[in-house]
Amino acid sequence: MFVMNWFNSILGWLGLANKRAKILFLGLDNAGKTTLLHMLKEKKVAQLEPTQHPHDEELTMGKLKFRVHDLGGHDVARELWSEYFTAVNAIVYLVDCNDRDRFPEAKAELDKLLSNDQLAGVPFLVLGNKIDMQRAASEPELRQALGLQHYLTGKSTRKADLPKGMRPMELYMVSVIRRMGYRDGFVWMAQYID
């Protein structure tokens, strides 16, 4: 409860009173998108089936209301991602840090998103999930594998300090099931939602 109260007070401090946002949860299958959405909504971990069809939830954190679209990450679902790009306020891109064999595939999908004209200027929060696993990549390893070295704007960079025309983008290492790290990522992202 303390964590949610703290998170709600931060959102209020950031001036996100009564704001609405459309956020897409994207990433390869088994990256943790649905688990994160369930954790944000229900505040508990559950055994979930892989997402077969897009679904969305309306969530409230503090005075920020947002509609999250969990679009699935399997090959067929990825073909539908672009249908949801209209009027999107932010992208949360999850990567399974424990599945190093799929880093090239995760990078290829992220590169497609970053080069899509419909998403120009849209903030990207990249979550390296499953850091609680023994083989999980470190933050520098994941940054290198995804080619993010020149894209990240900095965790402490405020919206007012961001160079004009630069896309807000940051990488946070998280464990959704252990409730670690994603709160900080959402606080970072919230400042960029108009």
Coordinates of C-alpha atoms in Angstrom, one line a residue:
M1 CA 0.0 0.0 0.0
F2 CA 2.9 2.4 0.8
V3 CA 4.3 1.9 -2.6
M4 CA 1.0 2.8 -4.4
N5 CA 0.5 5.8 -2.1
W6 CA 4.1 6.9 -2.9
F7 CA 3.6 6.4 -6.6
N8 CA 0.3 8.3 -6.5
S9 CA 1.9 11.2 -4.7
I10 CA 4.8 11.3 -7.3
L11 CA 2.3 11.4 -10.2
G12 CA 0.5 14.3 -8.5
W13 CA 3.8 16.1 -8.0
L14 CA 4.6 15.7 -11.7
G15 CA 1.4 17.6 -12.5
L16 CA -0.5 14.6 -13.9
A17 CA -3.8 15.6 -12.3
N18 CA -6.7 14.2 -14.3
K19 CA -4.7 13.3 -17.3
R20 CA -5.6 10.5 -19.7
A21 CA -3.1 8.5 -21.7
K22 CA -3.0 5.6 -24.2
I23 CA -0.1 3.3 -23.6
L24 CA 0.9 0.2 -25.6
F25 CA 2.6 -2.8 -23.9
L26 CA 4.8 -4.3 -26.6
G27 CA 7.5 -6.9 -26.8
L28 CA 8.1 -10.5 -27.9
D29 CA 6.0 -13.3 -26.5
N30 CA 6.9 -14.4 -22.9
A31 CA 8.5 -11.0 -22.1
G32 CA 6.0 -10.3 -19.2
K33 CA 3.6 -7.8 -20.8
T34 CA 0.4 -9.5 -19.5
T35 CA 2.0 -10.2 -16.1
L36 CA 2.9 -6.5 -15.8
L37 CA -0.6 -5.4 -16.7
H38 CA -2.1 -7.9 -14.3
M39 CA 0.3 -6.7 -11.5
L40 CA -0.7 -3.1 -12.1
K41 CA -4.4 -3.9 -12.1
E42 CA -4.7 -6.7 -9.5
K43 CA -1.6 -5.9 -7.4
K44 CA -0.7 -9.7 -7.3
V45 CA 1.1 -12.3 -9.4
A46 CA -0.9 -14.9 -11.2
Q47 CA -0.1 -17.7 -13.6
L48 CA -1.3 -16.4 -17.0
E49 CA -1.8 -17.9 -20.4
P50 CA 0.1 -16.4 -23.3
T51 CA -1.9 -13.5 -24.9
Q52 CA -3.7 -14.8 -28.0
H53 CA -5.8 -11.7 -28.7
P54 CA -5.3 -8.0 -28.0
H55 CA -6.9 -6.8 -24.8
D56 CA -6.9 -3.6 -22.9
E57 CA -7.5 -2.3 -19.4
E58 CA -8.2 1.1 -18.0
L59 CA -6.0 1.8 -15.0
T60 CA -5.7 4.7 -12.6
M61 CA -2.5 5.6 -10.8
G62 CA -2.9 8.8 -8.8
K63 CA -4.7 11.2 -11.0
L64 CA -3.5 9.7 -14.2
K65 CA -5.9 7.5 -16.0
F66 CA -4.6 5.4 -18.8
R67 CA -5.7 2.8 -21.2
V68 CA -3.2 0.0 -21.6
H69 CA -3.3 -2.2 -24.7
D70 CA -1.6 -5.5 -24.3
L71 CA -1.1 -6.7 -27.9
G72 CA 0.7 -10.0 -27.5
G73 CA 4.1 -10.7 -28.8
H74 CA 3.9 -13.8 -31.0
D75 CA 4.5 -13.4 -34.8
V76 CA 0.8 -13.0 -35.8
A77 CA 0.1 -10.4 -33.0
R78 CA 3.1 -8.3 -34.0
E79 CA 1.5 -7.8 -37.4
L80 CA -1.4 -6.0 -35.7
W81 CA 0.7 -3.6 -33.6
S82 CA 0.6 -0.8 -36.0
E83 CA -3.3 -0.7 -35.9
Y84 CA -2.9 0.7 -32.4
F85 CA -0.4 3.5 -33.0
T86 CA -2.9 6.3 -33.6
A87 CA -3.0 8.8 -30.7
V88 CA -0.6 6.7 -28.5
N89 CA 1.0 8.6 -25.7
A90 CA 3.8 6.1 -24.7
I91 CA 5.2 2.7 -25.5
V92 CA 6.3 0.3 -22.9
Y93 CA 8.6 -2.3 -24.6
L94 CA 9.4 -5.4 -22.5
V95 CA 12.4 -7.7 -23.1
D96 CA 13.0 -11.0 -21.4
C97 CA 16.6 -10.5 -20.0
N98 CA 16.9 -14.2 -19.4
D99 CA 16.3 -15.2 -23.1
R100 CA 19.6 -14.0 -24.7
D101 CA 18.9 -16.1 -27.8
R102 CA 16.0 -13.8 -28.7
F103 CA 17.9 -10.5 -28.2
P104 CA 18.4 -10.1 -31.9
E105 CA 14.7 -10.6 -32.6
A106 CA 13.8 -8.2 -29.8
K107 CA 16.2 -5.6 -31.2
A108 CA 14.7 -6.1 -34.7
E109 CA 11.2 -5.4 -33.5
L110 CA 12.3 -2.4 -31.4
D111 CA 14.1 -1.0 -34.4
K112 CA 10.9 -1.3 -36.5
L113 CA 9.0 0.6 -33.8
L114 CA 11.6 3.3 -33.5
S115 CA 11.7 3.9 -37.3
N116 CA 7.9 4.0 -37.6
D117 CA 6.8 7.6 -38.6
Q118 CA 3.5 7.2 -36.6
L119 CA 5.6 6.9 -33.4
A120 CA 7.9 9.8 -34.0
G121 CA 8.4 11.6 -30.7
V122 CA 6.4 9.0 -28.7
P123 CA 8.2 8.2 -25.4
F124 CA 9.6 4.7 -25.1
L125 CA 10.1 3.0 -21.8
V126 CA 12.1 -0.2 -22.3
L127 CA 11.8 -2.7 -19.5
G128 CA 14.5 -5.4 -19.2
N129 CA 12.4 -7.9 -17.3
K130 CA 13.2 -11.1 -15.3
I131 CA 16.4 -9.7 -13.7
D132 CA 15.7 -12.1 -10.8
M133 CA 16.7 -15.0 -13.1
Q134 CA 20.2 -16.4 -12.8
R135 CA 21.1 -15.9 -16.5
A136 CA 19.6 -12.5 -16.8
A137 CA 21.6 -9.9 -18.8
S138 CA 22.9 -6.9 -17.0
E139 CA 21.8 -3.4 -18.0
P140 CA 25.0 -2.7 -20.0
E141 CA 24.6 -6.1 -21.8
L142 CA 21.0 -5.4 -22.7
R143 CA 21.7 -1.8 -23.7
Q144 CA 24.4 -3.2 -26.1
A145 CA 22.3 -6.1 -27.4
L146 CA 19.4 -3.7 -28.3
G147 CA 21.7 -1.0 -29.7
L148 CA 20.3 1.6 -27.3
Q149 CA 23.6 3.4 -26.5
H150 CA 22.8 6.5 -28.6
Y151 CA 19.0 6.6 -28.0
L152 CA 18.7 6.7 -24.2
T153 CA 17.9 10.2 -22.9
G154 CA 18.9 9.5 -19.2
K155 CA 17.0 8.6 -16.1
S156 CA 17.5 11.9 -14.5
T157 CA 16.8 14.0 -17.6
R158 CA 13.7 16.1 -17.1
K159 CA 11.3 16.9 -19.9
A160 CA 12.3 20.6 -19.9
D161 CA 16.0 19.6 -20.4
L162 CA 15.4 17.3 -23.3
P163 CA 16.8 18.6 -26.6
K164 CA 14.0 19.7 -29.0
G165 CA 13.0 16.9 -31.3
M166 CA 14.6 14.1 -29.2
R167 CA 12.5 11.1 -28.4
P168 CA 12.3 10.4 -24.6
M169 CA 13.6 6.9 -24.2
E170 CA 15.0 5.0 -21.2
L171 CA 15.9 1.5 -20.1
Y172 CA 15.0 0.2 -16.7
M173 CA 15.9 -3.3 -15.4
V174 CA 12.9 -4.9 -13.6
S175 CA 11.4 -8.0 -12.2
V176 CA 7.7 -7.8 -12.6
I177 CA 7.0 -10.8 -10.4
R178 CA 9.2 -9.5 -7.6
R179 CA 7.7 -5.9 -8.0
M180 CA 11.1 -4.4 -8.7
G181 CA 12.1 -1.5 -10.9
Y182 CA 9.0 -0.9 -13.0
R183 CA 7.6 1.8 -10.6
D184 CA 10.7 3.9 -11.3
G185 CA 10.2 3.4 -15.0
F186 CA 6.6 4.6 -14.9
V187 CA 7.5 7.6 -12.9
W188 CA 10.1 8.5 -15.5
M189 CA 7.6 7.9 -18.4
A190 CA 4.8 9.9 -16.7
Q191 CA 6.7 13.2 -17.0
Y192 CA 6.6 12.9 -20.8
I193 CA 2.9 12.3 -21.2
D194 CA 1.1 15.5 -22.2

